Amino acid sequence: MSLKKYGHFSKDGTEFIITNPITPRPWINYLTNEDYCAIISQNAGGYSFYKDCRSDRILRWAPSNWHNDRPGRYVYVRDKDTKKYWSASYQPMRIKPQLYEARHGLGYTVTNTTYHGVNIEITFFVPTHDTCEVWLVKVTNKTDKKKNLELFPYAEWLLGDYHQELRYRNIMNLYNRVWYDKSSKAIFAKKTAFWGDMHIKPYPYINFLASSLPVAGFATQKDAFLGRCNTEEAPEAIVKGNFKNFELTSGEDAIACLKHNLFLKPKSSKEFSIVLGQTDKDDHLAVLLDKYRDVKKAKSELNAVKKLWSERVLDNIVIETPDKDFDRMMNIWVKYQVYICNFWSRSPSYYHEGGGGRGFRDSCQDAESIMSIDVAHAKKKIRRIVPLIRKDGTCAPGFSDTTGPAKHRPNKDHPVWLTMTVAAYIKETGDNEILQEYAPYLKDNWINGWDKDVNYKGGISTDGEGTIFEHLEKNLNFTFNDVGSKGLPLIGHADWNDAIDAAGIKLKGESVWLGMALVRSLKTLAELAMLLGENKKADQLLHKASTMTDRINDIAWDGNWYVRGFTDEGDVYGSSKNKEGKMYINAQSWSILSGVPSKERQDKLLKSVDKHLDGPHGIALFSPAYSKWDSGLGRISMFSEGTKENAAVFCHAVTFHAVAECIAGRGTKAYEAMKKIMPNSQKDYDLYKTEPYVYAEYLVGPEHPYLYGEGAFTWITGNAGWNFLAATERLLGARREYMGLRIDPCLPKKWKKAKIVRPFRGAVYHITIKNPGQKEKGVKKIFVDGQEIDGNLIYPHSDGKVHNVEVIMG
Ligand code: GLC
């Protein structure tokens, strides 16, 4: 079914307008600053958290939310005269409205319904800095008769550690204290103390819900408000109209619900605001309540939020190609998605349970992908990641803003990622000094990248310091030396592919992909060594890269493609010799990203990708899927065929491959690969199901018995960033390099013209690419401000001006 059944983009593309409340999955938005985040669906479902979605969750989320899209942030309504009741955002009562529309924009979501002649528009947003969310409500009586309404803003508290809540629900709610504070006219909520993994910490926060309307009633007890066996879909207090005040909840499931009486003359409106949030400072609490209970101030903050997001998303790189859907994704929505990934990594969503924290490899890639639009954010992230590296070159697998470095076993692939991010930073800015910046090394109880030091008692601390370059060098030395009998890097309990988690647990299994990723990073670190004038070191690094390249070419070539690895038992996977999992995309795309294959091999493997992995819904992660559990490989073989890492069209891997196709000069193939996974270009949204404005983690692969083409796990995925990089740096080919901006487009044959605006080191380049001969790669001439230049590198002007660049392909 076409997208029209569910909605459409606004004319300028900055909003997605949903016209049918029952989309095949909740279609959501992230309203967020860097501290407070509210996830919200088109029917106001969703939850909120502060700093970390596991350890400090404010509102409840249920694992079945992807299906029933509840609970959320609701305003129940009762008409006192007619006794009719409904919920303003369609959910949770799900009564059919006379009019329905929801709009997801950059930093805000609006729900708009009309029931029984009453229109209610609610604009939800999170302020630029304050740790709260605001619901701006406008109620309009559209009829010629007066309306006597009761309104009940409602939310359900979780308060605290979500994992503990899942395991010990009956105990966690015993720590709840929620009350109506008469002097502040607000509901306040807290836990007596934080409880997680047997560690007890003070709970320094106060959570609140307050309204700008006079309060006529308040309820905090969930069970009493809903009535026995009811859900929020039909609370007794609303359905039966027997709302009672429950001033205190102590040791029970808790809600925040206020009651307001609202009299509206015919054809009149009333605006009010609800504020919900968390703070640890008493004086700040009063400030937040005062500010956001003032509708005028709340509206002006909404404008500030819109302005901030529009600057972040719209005021930088802009592309113009013959494909308007492609432009819309790259100019607006993918940048927005890249921000959300950078702010919250891979944890909070409608699908993931929200384990909290950020992964090491994810954060490195997120920082690289935001580099060209928010370099300050990327730099901050690099500085956050570097101290996660130990002196032995291994890394803590991630970190949380509330609980610090992750404590589980180091991943084998983590050391190869940060070099690329730091190099991208230098290419973007020209600031080599970052390499000589000092940072501490991490000390914890992990040693040798695998074992626990039983004698180490110190918890997490530091272990001296070194420059960022030294950190990176230790990283790559570790992986170069941590090899198996074939000389390829050990895979341990996974590499990029988290689900190949049993191939190396006896510390013998090896990863061809990791060997390739190492080659790419070694070559890049050699470039960084040259920037420091360390030519000898650069030679050594290049020597290591060529040693690893030779090993890969000697051992891993299968005849028509590269194999993916070898298990602890020495069995190959990703080979024509295997019955299932014969060929993996990453071992092909990354061979090209790292410059491993000869031209002949490259041609062969690209042909093999076309033949074995490409399909109508995109390139599969590998083929064929595993049909049963293989204990020698791990959970990759446990997923249903075609889902997740078991041979889905895994979008992150698709975009690695799009970059590889551009390096190989196949622009048409690169574009086709990207186009098939584009959320706004799907043909059948009853099949695809997920949001049409943000990328999914994967599309179900061809071997699934009936879901081929369904989108899964949207928003928080590394493919957003790689799509943006592939489009801007490779397809449109305006690519940062140490000395300047390289102009190296790789277009689909049918594109005769394309444009990209690229701000770079203090100047803005308006680049027009002309492709009269319909080539895929190759630049004949480049004119900068009318002057032809030699080669295709533009040296930075850094003069604050706009420069026109004309590129003739040929
Ligand atoms: C998820 C993870 C990412 C991993 C990928 C493949 O997207 O966030 O870190 O590389 O899955 O397993």
PDB file of C-alpha atoms in Angstrom, residues 60 157-173 176 191 195 253:
ATOM      1  CA  ARG A  60       7.268   3.702  31.929  1.00  0.00           C
ATOM      2  CA  TRP A 157       6.034   6.999  36.517  1.00  0.00           C
ATOM      3  CA  LEU A 158       8.772   4.427  36.405  1.00  0.00           C
ATOM      4  CA  LEU A 159      11.442   6.328  38.368  1.00  0.00           C
ATOM      5  CA  GLY A 160      14.775   4.592  38.386  1.00  0.00           C
ATOM      6  CA  ASP A 161      16.610   1.626  36.946  1.00  0.00           C
ATOM      7  CA  TYR A 162      14.630   0.017  34.174  1.00  0.00           C
ATOM      8  CA  HIS A 163      16.408  -3.347  34.319  1.00  0.00           C
ATOM      9  CA  GLN A 164      15.738  -3.701  38.015  1.00  0.00           C
ATOM     10  CA  GLU A 165      12.169  -2.667  37.362  1.00  0.00           C
ATOM     11  CA  LEU A 166      11.757  -5.482  34.832  1.00  0.00           C
ATOM     12  CA  ARG A 167      13.146  -8.056  37.230  1.00  0.00           C
ATOM     13  CA  TYR A 168      11.805  -6.848  40.546  1.00  0.00           C
ATOM     14  CA  ARG A 169       8.661  -4.947  39.722  1.00  0.00           C
ATOM     15  CA  ASN A 170       6.988  -5.817  43.013  1.00  0.00           C
ATOM     16  CA  ILE A 171       9.970  -4.529  44.968  1.00  0.00           C
ATOM     17  CA  MET A 172      10.829  -1.466  42.897  1.00  0.00           C
ATOM     18  CA  ASN A 173       7.439   0.122  43.419  1.00  0.00           C
ATOM     19  CA  ASN A 176       8.009   4.965  45.288  1.00  0.00           C
ATOM     20  CA  LYS A 191      12.298   6.922  44.838  1.00  0.00           C
ATOM     21  CA  TRP A 195      18.690   0.529  43.716  1.00  0.00           C
ATOM     22  CA  ASP A 253       2.661   1.811  41.035  1.00  0.00           C
TER      23      ASP A 253
END
